[in-house]
PDB file of C-alpha atoms in Angstrom:
ATOM      1  CA  MET A   1     -31.941  -8.064  -4.312  1.00  0.00           C
ATOM      2  CA  HIS A   2     -29.973 -11.164  -4.668  1.00  0.00           C
ATOM      3  CA  LEU A   3     -30.357 -14.018  -2.261  1.00  0.00           C
ATOM      4  CA  HIS A   4     -26.991 -13.537  -0.556  1.00  0.00           C
ATOM      5  CA  SER A   5     -28.282  -9.839  -0.002  1.00  0.00           C
ATOM      6  CA  LEU A   6     -31.445 -11.072   1.565  1.00  0.00           C
ATOM      7  CA  HIS A   7     -29.784 -13.458   3.940  1.00  0.00           C
ATOM      8  CA  ASN A   8     -27.509 -10.457   5.046  1.00  0.00           C
ATOM      9  CA  PHE A   9     -30.424  -8.136   5.644  1.00  0.00           C
ATOM     10  CA  LEU A  10     -32.472 -10.599   7.399  1.00  0.00           C
ATOM     11  CA  PHE A  11     -29.221 -11.362   9.647  1.00  0.00           C
ATOM     12  CA  VAL A  12     -28.948  -7.529  10.574  1.00  0.00           C
ATOM     13  CA  PHE A  13     -32.751  -7.578  10.758  1.00  0.00           C
ATOM     14  CA  VAL A  14     -32.799 -10.296  13.641  1.00  0.00           C
ATOM     15  CA  ILE A  15     -29.961  -8.712  15.514  1.00  0.00           C
ATOM     16  CA  TYR A  16     -31.873  -5.550  15.507  1.00  0.00           C
ATOM     17  CA  LEU A  17     -35.039  -7.012  16.854  1.00  0.00           C
ATOM     18  CA  CYS A  18     -32.992  -8.445  19.876  1.00  0.00           C
ATOM     19  CA  SER A  19     -31.974  -5.387  20.707  1.00  0.00           C
ATOM     20  CA  LEU A  20     -35.672  -3.649  20.906  1.00  0.00           C
ATOM     21  CA  PRO A  21     -37.396  -2.845  24.082  1.00  0.00           C
ATOM     22  CA  VAL A  22     -40.696  -4.457  24.816  1.00  0.00           C
ATOM     23  CA  ASN A  23     -43.563  -3.570  27.066  1.00  0.00           C
ATOM     24  CA  GLY A  24     -43.782  -5.539  30.193  1.00  0.00           C
ATOM     25  CA  TRP A  25     -45.449  -5.011  33.695  1.00  0.00           C
ATOM     26  CA  SER A  26     -44.760  -4.854  37.144  1.00  0.00           C
ATOM     27  CA  ILE A  27     -46.939  -4.869  40.240  1.00  0.00           C
ATOM     28  CA  PRO A  28     -46.014  -2.073  42.754  1.00  0.00           C
ATOM     29  CA  SER A  29     -46.987  -2.292  46.534  1.00  0.00           C
ATOM     30  CA  ASN A  30     -50.145  -0.455  45.803  1.00  0.00           C
ATOM     31  CA  ASN A  31     -51.247  -3.123  43.300  1.00  0.00           C
ATOM     32  CA  GLN A  32     -51.630  -1.381  40.578  1.00  0.00           C
ATOM     33  CA  GLN A  33     -50.170  -2.107  37.488  1.00  0.00           C
ATOM     34  CA  GLN A  34     -47.327  -0.050  35.725  1.00  0.00           C
ATOM     35  CA  PRO A  35     -45.517  -0.537  32.480  1.00  0.00           C
ATOM     36  CA  THR A  36     -41.947  -1.371  32.510  1.00  0.00           C
ATOM     37  CA  VAL A  37     -39.272  -1.687  29.909  1.00  0.00           C
ATOM     38  CA  THR A  38     -37.378  -4.976  29.253  1.00  0.00           C
ATOM     39  CA  ARG A  39     -34.635  -5.586  26.739  1.00  0.00           C
ATOM     40  CA  LEU A  40     -34.233  -8.452  24.779  1.00  0.00           C
ATOM     41  CA  ASN A  41     -30.908  -8.811  24.891  1.00  0.00           C
ATOM     42  CA  VAL A  42     -30.520 -12.411  24.759  1.00  0.00           C
ATOM     43  CA  PHE A  43     -27.361 -11.787  22.707  1.00  0.00           C
ATOM     44  CA  PRO A  44     -25.731  -8.539  23.650  1.00  0.00           C
ATOM     45  CA  ASN A  45     -22.452  -9.319  21.894  1.00  0.00           C
ATOM     46  CA  LEU A  46     -24.012 -11.299  19.081  1.00  0.00           C
ATOM     47  CA  GLY A  47     -22.727  -8.920  16.194  1.00  0.00           C
ATOM     48  CA  ASP A  48     -19.022  -9.234  17.784  1.00  0.00           C
ATOM     49  CA  LEU A  49     -19.188 -12.811  18.025  1.00  0.00           C
ATOM     50  CA  PHE A  50     -20.208 -13.512  14.360  1.00  0.00           C
ATOM     51  CA  THR A  51     -17.402 -10.733  13.210  1.00  0.00           C
ATOM     52  CA  GLY A  52     -14.257 -11.825  15.250  1.00  0.00           C
ATOM     53  CA  GLY A  53     -14.744 -10.638  18.593  1.00  0.00           C
ATOM     54  CA  LYS A  54     -14.681  -7.246  19.952  1.00  0.00           C
ATOM     55  CA  LEU A  55     -12.193  -4.431  19.202  1.00  0.00           C
ATOM     56  CA  VAL A  56      -9.838  -3.950  21.927  1.00  0.00           C
ATOM     57  CA  PRO A  57      -8.146  -0.176  22.349  1.00  0.00           C
ATOM     58  CA  GLN A  58      -4.769  -0.165  22.133  1.00  0.00           C
ATOM     59  CA  SER A  59      -2.301   1.802  23.958  1.00  0.00           C
ATOM     60  CA  LYS A  60       1.042   1.500  21.532  1.00  0.00           C
ATOM     61  CA  LEU A  61       1.800   0.327  18.265  1.00  0.00           C
ATOM     62  CA  ALA A  62       4.358  -2.567  17.463  1.00  0.00           C
ATOM     63  CA  TYR A  63       6.239  -0.248  14.833  1.00  0.00           C
ATOM     64  CA  GLY A  64       6.448   2.965  16.804  1.00  0.00           C
ATOM     65  CA  ASP A  65       5.099   6.173  15.635  1.00  0.00           C
ATOM     66  CA  PRO A  66       1.568   5.926  13.512  1.00  0.00           C
ATOM     67  CA  LEU A  67       1.897   6.218   9.521  1.00  0.00           C
ATOM     68  CA  LEU A  68      -0.614   9.063   9.715  1.00  0.00           C
ATOM     69  CA  GLU A  69      -2.421   9.033  13.129  1.00  0.00           C
ATOM     70  CA  ARG A  70      -3.691   6.779  15.891  1.00  0.00           C
ATOM     71  CA  SER A  71      -7.600   6.692  16.135  1.00  0.00           C
ATOM     72  CA  GLU A  72      -8.755   7.969  19.427  1.00  0.00           C
ATOM     73  CA  GLU A  73     -12.144   6.300  19.186  1.00  0.00           C
ATOM     74  CA  GLN A  74     -13.276   3.142  17.475  1.00  0.00           C
ATOM     75  CA  ARG A  75     -13.876   4.005  13.526  1.00  0.00           C
ATOM     76  CA  THR A  76     -15.410   2.662  10.306  1.00  0.00           C
ATOM     77  CA  PHE A  77     -14.050   3.381   7.261  1.00  0.00           C
ATOM     78  CA  ALA A  78     -15.367   2.457   3.706  1.00  0.00           C
ATOM     79  CA  VAL A  79     -13.057   1.005   0.825  1.00  0.00           C
ATOM     80  CA  GLN A  80     -14.338   1.657  -2.498  1.00  0.00           C
ATOM     81  CA  GLU A  81     -12.277   0.170  -5.461  1.00  0.00           C
ATOM     82  CA  LYS A  82     -12.344   2.792  -8.632  1.00  0.00           C
ATOM     83  CA  LEU A  83     -14.701   1.659 -11.322  1.00  0.00           C
ATOM     84  CA  PHE A  84     -12.257   3.165 -13.905  1.00  0.00           C
ATOM     85  CA  SER A  85      -8.630   2.725 -13.220  1.00  0.00           C
ATOM     86  CA  TRP A  86      -5.542   2.244 -15.022  1.00  0.00           C
ATOM     87  CA  THR A  87      -3.780   0.382 -12.721  1.00  0.00           C
ATOM     88  CA  GLY A  88      -6.415  -1.726 -11.661  1.00  0.00           C
ATOM     89  CA  GLU A  89      -5.115  -1.146  -7.788  1.00  0.00           C
ATOM     90  CA  ASP A  90      -6.683   2.185  -7.103  1.00  0.00           C
ATOM     91  CA  PHE A  91      -9.133   2.575  -3.830  1.00  0.00           C
ATOM     92  CA  ASP A  92     -10.804   5.561  -2.260  1.00  0.00           C
ATOM     93  CA  VAL A  93     -11.153   5.419   1.424  1.00  0.00           C
ATOM     94  CA  TYR A  94     -14.188   7.004   3.158  1.00  0.00           C
ATOM     95  CA  ASP A  95     -14.487   7.879   7.008  1.00  0.00           C
ATOM     96  CA  GLU A  96     -18.126   6.635   7.621  1.00  0.00           C
ATOM     97  CA  ALA A  97     -18.600   8.941  10.418  1.00  0.00           C
ATOM     98  CA  ASP A  98     -19.154  11.794   8.188  1.00  0.00           C
ATOM     99  CA  ASN A  99     -18.746  10.210   4.732  1.00  0.00           C
ATOM    100  CA  THR A 100     -15.498  12.347   3.939  1.00  0.00           C
ATOM    101  CA  PRO A 101     -12.578  11.331   1.953  1.00  0.00           C
ATOM    102  CA  TYR A 102      -9.855   9.583   4.457  1.00  0.00           C
ATOM    103  CA  VAL A 103      -7.211   8.304   1.941  1.00  0.00           C
ATOM    104  CA  ARG A 104      -6.623   7.455  -1.639  1.00  0.00           C
ATOM    105  CA  VAL A 105      -4.760   4.520  -2.813  1.00  0.00           C
ATOM    106  CA  ARG A 106      -2.932   4.520  -6.331  1.00  0.00           C
ATOM    107  CA  GLY A 107      -1.109   1.623  -7.710  1.00  0.00           C
ATOM    108  CA  ALA A 108       1.590   1.525 -10.470  1.00  0.00           C
ATOM    109  CA  LEU A 109       1.182   1.171 -14.071  1.00  0.00           C
ATOM    110  CA  LEU A 110       4.098  -0.976 -14.745  1.00  0.00           C
ATOM    111  CA  HIS A 111       4.449  -4.644 -12.715  1.00  0.00           C
ATOM    112  CA  LEU A 112       8.173  -3.991 -12.906  1.00  0.00           C
ATOM    113  CA  PRO A 113      10.688  -4.533 -10.112  1.00  0.00           C
ATOM    114  CA  GLY A 114      10.783  -1.499  -8.181  1.00  0.00           C
ATOM    115  CA  LYS A 115       8.130   0.009  -9.860  1.00  0.00           C
ATOM    116  CA  ASP A 116       5.085  -2.299  -8.363  1.00  0.00           C
ATOM    117  CA  LYS A 117       3.958   0.146  -5.862  1.00  0.00           C
ATOM    118  CA  MET A 118       0.939   1.224  -4.321  1.00  0.00           C
ATOM    119  CA  ARG A 119       1.016   4.468  -2.504  1.00  0.00           C
ATOM    120  CA  ILE A 120      -1.432   5.825   0.141  1.00  0.00           C
ATOM    121  CA  VAL A 121      -2.130   9.517  -0.103  1.00  0.00           C
ATOM    122  CA  ARG A 122      -3.965  12.165   1.858  1.00  0.00           C
ATOM    123  CA  ASP A 123      -4.373  15.685   0.704  1.00  0.00           C
ATOM    124  CA  ASP A 124      -1.672  15.021  -2.099  1.00  0.00           C
ATOM    125  CA  GLN A 125       1.016  14.049   0.619  1.00  0.00           C
ATOM    126  CA  ILE A 126       1.923  10.303   0.243  1.00  0.00           C
ATOM    127  CA  VAL A 127       1.928   8.865   3.715  1.00  0.00           C
ATOM    128  CA  ALA A 128       2.615   5.456   3.245  1.00  0.00           C
ATOM    129  CA  THR A 129       4.062   3.081   0.258  1.00  0.00           C
ATOM    130  CA  LEU A 130       3.418  -0.523  -0.387  1.00  0.00           C
ATOM    131  CA  ASP A 131       6.256  -2.223  -2.339  1.00  0.00           C
ATOM    132  CA  ARG A 132       5.539  -5.797  -3.919  1.00  0.00           C
ATOM    133  CA  LYS A 133       8.606  -8.077  -3.880  1.00  0.00           C
ATOM    134  CA  LEU A 134       8.462  -9.645  -7.300  1.00  0.00           C
ATOM    135  CA  ILE A 135      11.034 -12.218  -6.508  1.00  0.00           C
ATOM    136  CA  ALA A 136       9.878 -14.149  -3.168  1.00  0.00           C
ATOM    137  CA  LEU A 137       9.101 -17.641  -2.039  1.00  0.00           C
ATOM    138  CA  LYS A 138       5.667 -16.298  -0.917  1.00  0.00           C
ATOM    139  CA  PRO A 139       3.472 -12.945  -1.919  1.00  0.00           C
ATOM    140  CA  THR A 140       5.198 -10.233   0.286  1.00  0.00           C
ATOM    141  CA  TYR A 141       4.677  -6.088   0.593  1.00  0.00           C
ATOM    142  CA  ASP A 142       7.204  -3.926   2.309  1.00  0.00           C
ATOM    143  CA  ILE A 143       5.525  -1.116   4.003  1.00  0.00           C
ATOM    144  CA  TYR A 144       7.165   2.361   4.233  1.00  0.00           C
ATOM    145  CA  ARG A 145       6.539   5.841   5.570  1.00  0.00           C
ATOM    146  CA  GLY A 146       6.004   8.557   3.087  1.00  0.00           C
ATOM    147  CA  ASP A 147       7.468   7.806  -0.433  1.00  0.00           C
ATOM    148  CA  CYS A 148       9.858   4.672   0.471  1.00  0.00           C
ATOM    149  CA  GLN A 149      11.406   6.935   3.192  1.00  0.00           C
ATOM    150  CA  GLU A 150      11.616   4.492   6.336  1.00  0.00           C
ATOM    151  CA  LYS A 151      10.529   0.626   5.888  1.00  0.00           C
ATOM    152  CA  ILE A 152       8.079   0.041   9.175  1.00  0.00           C
ATOM    153  CA  GLY A 153       7.521  -3.763   8.187  1.00  0.00           C
ATOM    154  CA  TRP A 154       6.104  -6.173   5.545  1.00  0.00           C
ATOM    155  CA  ILE A 155       3.167  -8.026   5.212  1.00  0.00           C
ATOM    156  CA  GLU A 156       3.568 -11.860   3.582  1.00  0.00           C
ATOM    157  CA  LYS A 157       1.325 -14.882   3.376  1.00  0.00           C
ATOM    158  CA  ALA A 158       1.719 -17.587   5.594  1.00  0.00           C
ATOM    159  CA  ILE A 159       2.967 -20.674   4.039  1.00  0.00           C
ATOM    160  CA  ILE A 160       2.154 -23.039   7.023  1.00  0.00           C
ATOM    161  CA  SER A 161      -1.114 -22.294   8.583  1.00  0.00           C
ATOM    162  CA  PHE A 162      -4.323 -24.089   9.269  1.00  0.00           C
ATOM    163  CA  THR A 163      -6.152 -21.402   7.472  1.00  0.00           C
ATOM    164  CA  ASP A 164      -5.274 -18.677   5.039  1.00  0.00           C
ATOM    165  CA  THR A 165      -3.366 -16.442   7.210  1.00  0.00           C
ATOM    166  CA  PHE A 166      -1.370 -13.162   6.307  1.00  0.00           C
ATOM    167  CA  ASP A 167       1.349 -11.928   9.068  1.00  0.00           C
ATOM    168  CA  PHE A 168       2.727  -8.361   9.513  1.00  0.00           C
ATOM    169  CA  TYR A 169       6.209  -7.922  10.754  1.00  0.00           C
ATOM    170  CA  ALA A 170       7.688  -4.963  12.545  1.00  0.00           C
ATOM    171  CA  GLU A 171      10.680  -4.042  11.000  1.00  0.00           C
ATOM    172  CA  CYS A 172      12.175  -2.845  14.440  1.00  0.00           C
ATOM    173  CA  GLU A 173      11.600  -6.119  15.802  1.00  0.00           C
ATOM    174  CA  LYS A 174      14.089  -8.279  13.448  1.00  0.00           C
ATOM    175  CA  VAL A 175      16.818 -10.180  15.189  1.00  0.00           C
ATOM    176  CA  GLY A 176      19.549  -9.596  12.781  1.00  0.00           C
ATOM    177  CA  PRO A 177      18.506 -11.050   9.354  1.00  0.00           C
ATOM    178  CA  PHE A 178      15.737 -12.957  11.068  1.00  0.00           C
ATOM    179  CA  ALA A 179      11.990 -12.076  11.591  1.00  0.00           C
ATOM    180  CA  ALA A 180      10.666 -12.188  15.210  1.00  0.00           C
ATOM    181  CA  SER A 181       6.961 -13.304  15.698  1.00  0.00           C
ATOM    182  CA  PRO A 182       4.464 -11.483  13.778  1.00  0.00           C
ATOM    183  CA  ALA A 183       3.075  -8.397  15.211  1.00  0.00           C
ATOM    184  CA  TYR A 184      -0.224  -8.476  13.847  1.00  0.00           C
ATOM    185  CA  LYS A 185      -1.987 -11.598  12.314  1.00  0.00           C
ATOM    186  CA  LEU A 186      -5.053 -11.419   9.602  1.00  0.00           C
ATOM    187  CA  GLU A 187      -7.189 -14.359   9.573  1.00  0.00           C
ATOM    188  CA  GLY A 188     -10.631 -15.335   7.971  1.00  0.00           C
ATOM    189  CA  ASP A 189     -12.244 -15.619   4.741  1.00  0.00           C
ATOM    190  CA  PHE A 190     -10.251 -13.243   2.325  1.00  0.00           C
ATOM    191  CA  LEU A 191     -11.959 -13.961  -0.916  1.00  0.00           C
ATOM    192  CA  GLN A 192     -15.513 -12.751   0.780  1.00  0.00           C
ATOM    193  CA  ARG A 193     -13.781 -10.060   2.523  1.00  0.00           C
ATOM    194  CA  ASN A 194     -14.404 -11.165   5.999  1.00  0.00           C
ATOM    195  CA  PHE A 195     -11.361 -11.221   8.490  1.00  0.00           C
ATOM    196  CA  VAL A 196      -9.890  -9.818  11.222  1.00  0.00           C
ATOM    197  CA  MET A 197      -6.754  -8.418  12.229  1.00  0.00           C
ATOM    198  CA  LYS A 198      -5.025  -9.253  15.797  1.00  0.00           C
ATOM    199  CA  ASN A 199      -2.151  -8.317  17.512  1.00  0.00           C
ATOM    200  CA  ALA A 200       0.568 -10.854  19.159  1.00  0.00           C
ATOM    201  CA  GLN A 201      -1.635 -11.273  22.309  1.00  0.00           C
ATOM    202  CA  GLY A 202      -4.536 -12.159  20.547  1.00  0.00           C
ATOM    203  CA  GLU A 203      -6.342  -8.882  20.642  1.00  0.00           C
ATOM    204  CA  THR A 204      -8.671  -7.856  17.827  1.00  0.00           C
ATOM    205  CA  VAL A 205      -7.480  -4.391  16.744  1.00  0.00           C
ATOM    206  CA  ALA A 206      -9.206  -4.450  13.417  1.00  0.00           C
ATOM    207  CA  LYS A 207     -12.053  -6.171  11.125  1.00  0.00           C
ATOM    208  CA  VAL A 208     -12.605  -6.262   7.524  1.00  0.00           C
ATOM    209  CA  ILE A 209     -16.303  -6.847   6.612  1.00  0.00           C
ATOM    210  CA  GLU A 210     -17.774  -6.752   3.048  1.00  0.00           C
ATOM    211  CA  ASP A 211     -20.974  -4.563   2.881  1.00  0.00           C
ATOM    212  CA  ARG A 212     -23.482  -6.598   0.574  1.00  0.00           C
ATOM    213  CA  LEU A 213     -26.708  -4.914   1.358  1.00  0.00           C
ATOM    214  CA  ILE A 214     -26.568  -3.214  -1.966  1.00  0.00           C
ATOM    215  CA  GLU A 215     -25.827  -4.974  -4.973  1.00  0.00           C
ATOM    216  CA  PHE A 216     -24.545  -2.248  -7.479  1.00  0.00           C
ATOM    217  CA  ASP A 217     -20.915  -1.979  -8.576  1.00  0.00           C
ATOM    218  CA  ARG A 218     -20.747   1.831  -7.808  1.00  0.00           C
ATOM    219  CA  PHE A 219     -21.553   0.853  -4.229  1.00  0.00           C
ATOM    220  CA  ASP A 220     -19.272  -2.158  -4.199  1.00  0.00           C
ATOM    221  CA  HIS A 221     -17.006  -1.447  -1.228  1.00  0.00           C
ATOM    222  CA  TYR A 222     -16.214  -3.296   1.833  1.00  0.00           C
ATOM    223  CA  GLN A 223     -15.744  -1.756   5.821  1.00  0.00           C
ATOM    224  CA  LEU A 224     -12.578  -1.253   8.007  1.00  0.00           C
ATOM    225  CA  GLN A 225     -13.583  -1.215  11.681  1.00  0.00           C
ATOM    226  CA  VAL A 226     -10.378  -0.013  13.499  1.00  0.00           C
ATOM    227  CA  ALA A 227      -9.988  -0.059  17.190  1.00  0.00           C
ATOM    228  CA  ALA A 228      -9.353   3.066  19.264  1.00  0.00           C
ATOM    229  CA  GLY A 229      -5.466   3.634  19.453  1.00  0.00           C
ATOM    230  CA  MET A 230      -4.991   1.450  16.384  1.00  0.00           C
ATOM    231  CA  ASP A 231      -3.201   3.365  12.975  1.00  0.00           C
ATOM    232  CA  PRO A 232      -5.857   2.950  10.482  1.00  0.00           C
ATOM    233  CA  VAL A 233      -3.196   3.371   7.642  1.00  0.00           C
ATOM    234  CA  LEU A 234      -1.560   0.497   8.395  1.00  0.00           C
ATOM    235  CA  VAL A 235      -5.110  -1.377   8.560  1.00  0.00           C
ATOM    236  CA  ILE A 236      -5.732  -0.096   4.982  1.00  0.00           C
ATOM    237  CA  ALA A 237      -2.121  -0.966   3.457  1.00  0.00           C
ATOM    238  CA  CYS A 238      -2.936  -4.583   4.903  1.00  0.00           C
ATOM    239  CA  ALA A 239      -6.233  -4.808   3.478  1.00  0.00           C
ATOM    240  CA  CYS A 240      -5.337  -3.533  -0.024  1.00  0.00           C
ATOM    241  CA  ALA A 241      -2.375  -5.696  -0.190  1.00  0.00           C
ATOM    242  CA  ILE A 242      -4.500  -8.794   0.260  1.00  0.00           C
ATOM    243  CA  ASP A 243      -7.063  -7.252  -2.210  1.00  0.00           C
ATOM    244  CA  GLU A 244      -4.512  -6.853  -4.816  1.00  0.00           C
ATOM    245  CA  GLU A 245      -3.045 -10.558  -4.184  1.00  0.00           C
ATOM    246  CA  LEU A 246      -6.429 -12.019  -4.677  1.00  0.00           C
ATOM    247  CA  GLU A 247      -7.449  -9.308  -7.302  1.00  0.00           C
ATOM    248  CA  GLU A 248      -8.351 -12.437  -9.941  1.00  0.00           C
ATOM    249  CA  GLU A 249     -10.388 -14.182  -7.827  1.00  0.00           C
ATOM    250  CA  HIS A 250     -12.310 -11.040  -6.756  1.00  0.00           C
ATOM    251  CA  GLU A 251     -12.865 -10.466 -10.310  1.00  0.00           C
ATOM    252  CA  LYS A 252     -14.089 -13.992 -10.802  1.00  0.00           C
ATOM    253  CA  LYS A 253     -16.626 -13.760  -8.014  1.00  0.00           C
ATOM    254  CA  ARG A 254     -17.648 -10.296  -9.531  1.00  0.00           C
ATOM    255  CA  LYS A 255     -18.517 -12.030 -12.835  1.00  0.00           C
ATOM    256  CA  GLU A 256     -20.356 -14.813 -11.006  1.00  0.00           C
ATOM    257  CA  ARG A 257     -22.628 -12.415  -9.218  1.00  0.00           C
ATOM    258  CA  LYS A 258     -23.505 -10.518 -12.506  1.00  0.00           C
ATOM    259  CA  GLY A 259     -24.145 -13.778 -14.049  1.00  0.00           C
ATOM    260  CA  GLU A 260     -27.046 -14.524 -11.368  1.00  0.00           C
TER     261      GLU A 260
END
């Protein structure tokens, strides 16, 4: 196990120890000692503190109806890049509750105007499409329902920001040709795949966390944690767009890990 993996394991183990019950003693009125249980929950929200805050349930979406569904409860998904891919943009997404396939993301063979698309598929039905703008001042992906049927918005990299940031704008919130404020912001360490997605009110609606406890390429995946009431497919679309934009950096990081 690599040193980075050991650090991750120790961190999770410490959080686990903090939540364990320990035996204590109370002295009742009859002067007989009775064992009691005391919980060492010194930092009850320690995990949330280090991963971008607690997920906040959502009552509505900025762009109207979901691309596929809204989660009735908080959910966790695993996003795994396919080992063998003709496009280099193929991902399989699993619902970690029962380890069943949720959606597939498939890229395009040709990176040409109008052809550079990633499609999100559920049961052979295209539920969303990402269309990368090849001519743009900053990296931008339009997001559509189905097979480019209706544009719900777009995700783009912010040029002016104190930290690396991607913004999602809802198409329905445009004022003429001008975009309104971002409906969602994605901030954090994108190269390490540790970042959060927040709505316009600053509430955390999703988290992306890289899972590095097992250091084998075939288990190379990262987690998406999605708040109740949020659209998992939108979160998946944004994460895959960012992942594709940083593909060269991710590939360099994978080679460095293999060389350790």
